[in-house]
């Protein structure tokens, strides 16, 4: 198979081919970068505090220097994402003193689109950026736009009272501000009906009553001394579990705290919803997930409670009733 020079084709050729592929191209040439830090969907830039200001060109070194990047607000310990697809390199040492936040990584976009058609398409303007005060999951290899990049480091340990942030600096020291404004939030407002949670149960049917109890919200628990704070969606052992809505994963969630075969789960928070899904094993505990995407597998509930109606325990984080959200498409 021969690589052909495709430079004579018009600039939109790369974009056309990209739309035909499900996989990410090496560099997605969006006009705006993706969300960088969980909890900051619009890449809001740090204002001013007693340590200085976060905008590009702000005074540094007692007015003897200028800020060569921008400071994107990010809580200590928050998940950090790749703003665009590219090649990682690092580590990047900003302070050169080994303090608690002296870590980071560089991402360089490819600038070309290469496809399985063996046709290298015309050069597009690439990106190169350094993200500092984070600990990346790795320093080398390729990463895709929106993929988990790492974790925000404990900035408050080094600068108590500062607005914790990621220092984002273009490799050529140009201003990245206009690229940091997402065209749309990563999790747009979603309809109130959640997606199918378990394969084999397209309507999210709730467990009825068996010798272990009932699955509806508010059902008696602990011999009538407590109430069920979630609902039990029927799901066969080993079945595929899907995300009911788009959001941010966190976990693991341990419900029984005894390490039994079903003591696992995960939380999803996004677009006004926050829910815990228990008795499942997720494919991962952190990062973003889209509505309807595979979340994990149902655990072997029959091994722990023989004869029970196997189910996923679904509980809103505020312990409100999720039943109406689970009745997807009701009345349609």
Short mmCIF file of C-alpha atoms in Angstrom, two decimals:
data_model
loop_
_atom_site.label_atom_id
_atom_site.label_comp_id
_atom_site.label_asym_id
_atom_site.label_seq_id
_atom_site.Cartn_x
_atom_site.Cartn_y
_atom_site.Cartn_z
CA UNK A 1 0.00 0.00 0.00
CA UNK A 2 1.46 3.36 -1.07
CA UNK A 3 1.17 6.73 0.66
CA UNK A 4 0.05 9.32 -1.89
CA UNK A 5 0.55 13.06 -1.78
CA UNK A 6 -2.92 14.57 -1.30
CA UNK A 7 -1.79 18.20 -0.97
CA UNK A 8 -3.51 19.20 -4.20
CA UNK A 9 -6.91 18.53 -2.63
CA UNK A 10 -8.90 21.42 -1.10
CA UNK A 11 -8.49 22.21 2.64
CA UNK A 12 -11.92 20.83 3.52
CA UNK A 13 -10.94 17.34 2.32
CA UNK A 14 -9.49 16.41 5.71
CA UNK A 15 -12.69 17.50 7.45
CA UNK A 16 -14.84 15.48 5.05
CA UNK A 17 -12.81 12.32 5.62
CA UNK A 18 -12.85 12.90 9.39
CA UNK A 19 -16.63 12.94 9.46
CA UNK A 20 -16.63 9.51 7.82
CA UNK A 21 -14.61 7.96 10.61
CA UNK A 22 -15.77 6.89 14.04
CA UNK A 23 -12.25 6.95 15.40
CA UNK A 24 -10.56 10.19 16.46
CA UNK A 25 -8.12 11.64 13.95
CA UNK A 26 -4.68 12.47 15.36
CA UNK A 27 -5.66 16.13 15.72
CA UNK A 28 -9.25 17.31 15.78
CA UNK A 29 -9.18 20.85 14.47
CA UNK A 30 -11.98 22.36 16.56
CA UNK A 31 -12.20 26.13 16.87
CA UNK A 32 -12.43 25.65 20.61
CA UNK A 33 -10.67 23.28 22.97
CA UNK A 34 -12.54 20.81 25.15
CA UNK A 35 -13.21 21.26 28.86
CA UNK A 36 -9.92 20.94 30.73
CA UNK A 37 -10.98 20.51 34.36
CA UNK A 38 -13.98 18.74 35.88
CA UNK A 39 -16.17 21.27 37.63
CA UNK A 40 -15.23 24.04 35.19
CA UNK A 41 -17.19 23.30 31.98
CA UNK A 42 -16.42 26.69 30.36
CA UNK A 43 -12.69 26.75 31.19
CA UNK A 44 -13.19 29.82 33.39
CA UNK A 45 -9.94 31.68 33.96
CA UNK A 46 -8.71 32.60 37.42
CA UNK A 47 -9.30 36.20 38.38
CA UNK A 48 -7.04 38.02 40.86
CA UNK A 49 -6.05 36.99 44.37
CA UNK A 50 -3.22 37.93 46.71
CA UNK A 51 -0.79 35.91 44.57
CA UNK A 52 -1.63 37.68 41.30
CA UNK A 53 -4.00 37.39 38.34
CA UNK A 54 -4.64 34.54 35.93
CA UNK A 55 -5.19 36.25 32.58
CA UNK A 56 -2.67 36.24 29.74
CA UNK A 57 -0.12 39.04 30.10
CA UNK A 58 -0.75 39.65 33.82
CA UNK A 59 2.17 41.15 35.74
CA UNK A 60 4.74 38.74 37.14
CA UNK A 61 8.02 39.10 39.05
CA UNK A 62 7.18 42.49 40.54
CA UNK A 63 6.12 44.02 37.19
CA UNK A 64 9.35 42.84 35.58
CA UNK A 65 7.67 40.07 33.61
CA UNK A 66 4.37 39.03 32.04
CA UNK A 67 2.24 35.92 32.44
CA UNK A 68 2.97 33.76 29.38
CA UNK A 69 -0.13 31.60 29.78
CA UNK A 70 -3.56 31.58 31.40
CA UNK A 71 -4.71 29.98 34.65
CA UNK A 72 -7.78 27.75 34.21
CA UNK A 73 -9.61 27.31 37.51
CA UNK A 74 -9.37 23.74 38.80
CA UNK A 75 -10.01 22.38 42.30
CA UNK A 76 -7.22 20.41 43.95
CA UNK A 77 -7.62 16.73 43.08
CA UNK A 78 -10.04 17.34 40.18
CA UNK A 79 -9.91 15.29 36.97
CA UNK A 80 -8.04 16.95 34.08
CA UNK A 81 -8.85 16.30 30.40
CA UNK A 82 -6.98 16.77 27.13
CA UNK A 83 -8.09 19.99 25.38
CA UNK A 84 -7.35 18.48 21.95
CA UNK A 85 -5.94 15.30 20.44
CA UNK A 86 -2.19 14.96 20.13
CA UNK A 87 1.11 13.54 21.31
CA UNK A 88 2.18 13.75 24.95
CA UNK A 89 5.67 14.59 26.14
CA UNK A 90 7.09 15.40 29.54
CA UNK A 91 7.40 15.78 32.38
CA UNK A 92 7.26 19.59 32.43
CA UNK A 93 8.88 21.12 35.52
CA UNK A 94 7.69 24.69 35.98
CA UNK A 95 9.11 25.51 39.40
CA UNK A 96 12.22 23.29 39.22
CA UNK A 97 12.14 22.81 42.99
CA UNK A 98 10.23 19.55 43.42
CA UNK A 99 7.33 21.10 45.32
CA UNK A 100 3.90 19.44 45.47
CA UNK A 101 2.72 20.99 42.19
CA UNK A 102 5.94 20.86 40.13
CA UNK A 103 4.65 18.55 37.42
CA UNK A 104 2.95 18.80 34.06
CA UNK A 105 2.87 17.61 30.47
CA UNK A 106 2.92 18.93 26.91
CA UNK A 107 0.44 18.04 24.16
CA UNK A 108 1.31 18.65 20.53
CA UNK A 109 -1.34 18.21 17.82
CA UNK A 110 -0.32 16.42 14.64
CA UNK A 111 -1.17 19.15 12.12
CA UNK A 112 -1.94 16.45 9.52
CA UNK A 113 -4.76 13.95 9.11
CA UNK A 114 -3.81 10.40 8.20
CA UNK A 115 -6.46 7.81 7.41
CA UNK A 116 -6.70 4.12 6.61
CA UNK A 117 -7.22 5.11 2.99
CA UNK A 118 -3.42 5.64 2.95
CA UNK A 119 -3.93 9.24 1.82
CA UNK A 120 -2.08 11.86 3.88
CA UNK A 121 -4.24 14.97 3.68
CA UNK A 122 -3.14 18.60 3.65
CA UNK A 123 -1.44 20.24 6.58
CA UNK A 124 -3.68 22.00 9.09
CA UNK A 125 -2.56 24.39 11.82
CA UNK A 126 -1.58 22.34 14.85
CA UNK A 127 -1.67 23.08 18.57
CA UNK A 128 1.06 22.78 21.17
CA UNK A 129 0.35 23.49 24.81
CA UNK A 130 1.87 22.89 28.23
CA UNK A 131 -0.43 22.08 31.15
CA UNK A 132 1.34 22.67 34.44
CA UNK A 133 0.45 21.90 38.08
CA UNK A 134 -1.14 18.59 37.13
CA UNK A 135 0.00 15.00 37.42
CA UNK A 136 -0.67 13.22 34.11
CA UNK A 137 -1.60 9.55 33.91
CA UNK A 138 1.33 9.21 31.50
CA UNK A 139 3.98 11.45 29.95
CA UNK A 140 4.17 9.85 26.50
CA UNK A 141 1.90 8.43 23.83
CA UNK A 142 -1.19 9.71 22.07
CA UNK A 143 -4.27 11.16 23.74
CA UNK A 144 -7.67 12.13 22.34
CA UNK A 145 -9.63 15.32 22.88
CA UNK A 146 -11.68 15.02 26.08
CA UNK A 147 -9.85 11.90 27.28
CA UNK A 148 -8.71 11.86 30.92
CA UNK A 149 -5.25 13.40 31.13
CA UNK A 150 -4.54 13.32 34.85
CA UNK A 151 -5.28 14.99 38.19
CA UNK A 152 -4.95 18.50 39.54
CA UNK A 153 -2.14 18.69 42.13
CA UNK A 154 -2.58 20.12 45.69
CA UNK A 155 -1.95 23.81 44.96
CA UNK A 156 -3.29 24.88 48.35
CA UNK A 157 -0.34 23.11 49.99
CA UNK A 158 2.07 25.42 48.18
CA UNK A 159 0.01 28.62 47.92
CA UNK A 160 -2.63 28.62 50.70
CA UNK A 161 -5.67 30.67 49.73
CA UNK A 162 -4.86 30.94 46.03
CA UNK A 163 -7.54 30.19 43.42
CA UNK A 164 -6.37 26.70 42.49
CA UNK A 165 -5.72 26.43 38.75
CA UNK A 166 -3.94 24.73 35.86
CA UNK A 167 -1.37 26.90 34.15
CA UNK A 168 -2.06 26.55 30.40
CA UNK A 169 0.69 27.89 28.16
CA UNK A 170 1.02 27.72 24.38
CA UNK A 171 4.45 26.45 23.36
CA UNK A 172 5.01 29.61 21.31
CA UNK A 173 3.88 31.81 24.24
CA UNK A 174 0.89 33.12 22.24
CA UNK A 175 -2.45 33.79 23.98
CA UNK A 176 -4.65 30.64 24.25
CA UNK A 177 -7.66 32.47 25.74
CA UNK A 178 -9.90 32.36 22.65
CA UNK A 179 -9.33 28.60 22.29
CA UNK A 180 -10.34 27.91 25.88
CA UNK A 181 -13.96 29.02 25.40
CA UNK A 182 -15.96 25.90 24.47
CA UNK A 183 -18.56 26.36 21.77
CA UNK A 184 -21.04 24.41 23.92
CA UNK A 185 -20.85 22.95 27.42
CA UNK A 186 -19.72 19.30 27.42
CA UNK A 187 -22.97 18.09 28.97
CA UNK A 188 -25.90 20.01 27.45
CA UNK A 189 -29.22 19.96 29.25
CA UNK A 190 -30.74 16.53 28.85
CA UNK A 191 -34.33 15.36 28.80
CA UNK A 192 -35.78 14.10 32.06
CA UNK A 193 -36.01 10.48 30.86
CA UNK A 194 -32.89 8.42 31.32
CA UNK A 195 -31.62 5.82 28.88
CA UNK A 196 -31.99 2.08 29.30
CA UNK A 197 -29.79 1.07 32.23
CA UNK A 198 -29.56 -2.70 31.70
CA UNK A 199 -29.56 -4.82 28.56
CA UNK A 200 -32.68 -6.98 28.49
CA UNK A 201 -34.74 -4.37 30.34
CA UNK A 202 -35.46 -1.60 27.79
CA UNK A 203 -38.14 0.09 29.93
CA UNK A 204 -36.09 0.11 33.17
CA UNK A 205 -38.68 -2.12 34.85
CA UNK A 206 -38.39 -1.95 38.63
CA UNK A 207 -38.11 -5.06 40.76
CA UNK A 208 -41.32 -6.10 42.46
CA UNK A 209 -41.36 -8.00 45.76
CA UNK A 210 -39.59 -11.26 46.61
CA UNK A 211 -38.57 -12.94 49.85
CA UNK A 212 -35.80 -10.39 50.32
CA UNK A 213 -38.07 -7.34 50.03
CA UNK A 214 -39.42 -4.92 47.39
CA UNK A 215 -37.62 -2.74 44.87
CA UNK A 216 -39.72 0.42 44.74
CA UNK A 217 -38.65 3.72 46.29
CA UNK A 218 -39.57 3.96 49.97
CA UNK A 219 -40.07 0.20 50.42
CA UNK A 220 -39.54 -0.99 54.02
CA UNK A 221 -36.00 -1.90 55.04
CA UNK A 222 -34.40 -3.20 58.25
CA UNK A 223 -37.60 -4.87 59.50
CA UNK A 224 -39.67 -1.77 58.96
CA UNK A 225 -37.21 0.56 60.76
CA UNK A 226 -35.92 2.10 57.53
CA UNK A 227 -36.96 2.99 53.99
CA UNK A 228 -35.47 2.09 50.61
CA UNK A 229 -33.69 5.26 49.42
CA UNK A 230 -33.38 4.17 45.80
CA UNK A 231 -35.04 1.88 43.28
CA UNK A 232 -34.02 -1.55 42.05
CA UNK A 233 -33.91 -1.83 38.25
CA UNK A 234 -34.18 -5.45 37.11
CA UNK A 235 -30.92 -6.71 35.57
CA UNK A 236 -29.70 -10.25 34.98
CA UNK A 237 -26.37 -11.27 36.45
CA UNK A 238 -23.62 -10.54 33.94
CA UNK A 239 -25.76 -8.24 31.78
CA UNK A 240 -24.33 -5.10 30.18
CA UNK A 241 -25.03 -1.87 32.06
CA UNK A 242 -25.34 1.52 30.35
CA UNK A 243 -25.02 5.13 31.52
CA UNK A 244 -28.51 6.60 32.10
CA UNK A 245 -27.26 10.11 31.23
CA UNK A 246 -24.02 11.89 30.33
CA UNK A 247 -21.75 12.96 33.14
CA UNK A 248 -18.65 12.57 35.25
CA UNK A 249 -17.80 9.24 36.89
CA UNK A 250 -16.45 8.84 40.41
CA UNK A 251 -15.98 5.84 42.65
CA UNK A 252 -15.78 3.11 43.63
CA UNK A 253 -19.01 3.11 45.64
CA UNK A 254 -19.17 0.39 48.30
CA UNK A 255 -22.70 -0.32 49.54
CA UNK A 256 -22.20 -3.37 51.73
CA UNK A 257 -18.65 -2.57 52.94
CA UNK A 258 -17.92 -6.26 53.32
CA UNK A 259 -16.20 -7.11 50.05
CA UNK A 260 -18.88 -9.55 48.89
CA UNK A 261 -19.35 -10.41 45.21
CA UNK A 262 -21.67 -7.44 44.52
CA UNK A 263 -20.01 -4.76 46.69
CA UNK A 264 -19.09 -2.38 43.87
CA UNK A 265 -20.57 0.56 42.02
CA UNK A 266 -20.02 4.04 40.64
CA UNK A 267 -21.48 7.55 40.74
CA UNK A 268 -22.41 9.69 37.71
CA UNK A 269 -22.88 13.44 38.02
CA UNK A 270 -23.94 15.66 35.11
CA UNK A 271 -26.57 18.03 33.70
CA UNK A 272 -28.56 18.42 36.87
CA UNK A 273 -28.49 14.70 37.75
CA UNK A 274 -26.38 12.80 40.26
CA UNK A 275 -26.91 9.08 40.79
CA UNK A 276 -25.20 6.06 42.31
CA UNK A 277 -25.46 2.71 40.50
CA UNK A 278 -24.66 -0.18 42.81
CA UNK A 279 -24.09 -3.92 42.43
CA UNK A 280 -22.30 -3.35 39.12
CA UNK A 281 -18.66 -3.41 38.12
CA UNK A 282 -17.89 -0.33 35.98
CA UNK A 283 -15.35 -0.34 33.19
CA UNK A 284 -13.73 2.62 34.95
CA UNK A 285 -14.33 4.74 38.03
CA UNK A 286 -13.28 8.13 36.71
CA UNK A 287 -13.63 10.23 33.57
CA UNK A 288 -16.56 11.24 31.42
CA UNK A 289 -19.27 9.03 29.98
CA UNK A 290 -22.07 9.66 27.50
CA UNK A 291 -25.73 8.72 27.80
CA UNK A 292 -26.23 5.14 26.60
CA UNK A 293 -22.51 4.31 26.59
CA UNK A 294 -21.44 1.00 28.18
CA UNK A 295 -20.85 1.60 31.87
CA UNK A 296 -20.00 -1.90 33.03
CA UNK A 297 -21.44 -5.31 33.94
CA UNK A 298 -24.03 -6.51 36.42
CA UNK A 299 -22.40 -8.43 39.28
CA UNK A 300 -23.45 -11.99 40.37
CA UNK A 301 -26.26 -11.11 42.79
CA UNK A 302 -27.57 -14.72 42.88
CA UNK A 303 -24.30 -15.74 44.52
CA UNK A 304 -25.04 -13.45 47.47
CA UNK A 305 -28.87 -13.56 47.58
CA UNK A 306 -30.04 -16.83 45.94
CA UNK A 307 -33.51 -16.50 44.42
CA UNK A 308 -33.68 -12.70 44.55
CA UNK A 309 -34.80 -10.72 41.48
CA UNK A 310 -31.35 -9.58 40.32
CA UNK A 311 -31.17 -5.82 40.01
CA UNK A 312 -29.10 -2.66 39.99
CA UNK A 313 -29.70 -0.42 42.99
CA UNK A 314 -30.09 3.14 41.67
CA UNK A 315 -30.01 5.95 44.19
CA UNK A 316 -30.08 9.70 43.63
CA UNK A 317 -27.23 11.44 45.47
CA UNK A 318 -29.77 13.55 47.37
CA UNK A 319 -31.86 10.42 48.07
CA UNK A 320 -34.85 11.79 46.17
CA UNK A 321 -37.06 9.44 44.12
CA UNK A 322 -35.56 8.61 40.67
CA UNK A 323 -38.60 6.64 39.47
CA UNK A 324 -39.95 9.24 37.02
CA UNK A 325 -36.53 9.61 35.39
CA UNK A 326 -36.34 5.85 34.87
CA UNK A 327 -39.73 5.64 33.18
CA UNK A 328 -38.24 6.61 29.84
CA UNK A 329 -40.71 7.48 27.13
CA UNK A 330 -43.70 7.02 29.44
CA UNK A 331 -46.95 7.79 27.61
CA UNK A 332 -45.31 7.87 24.17
#
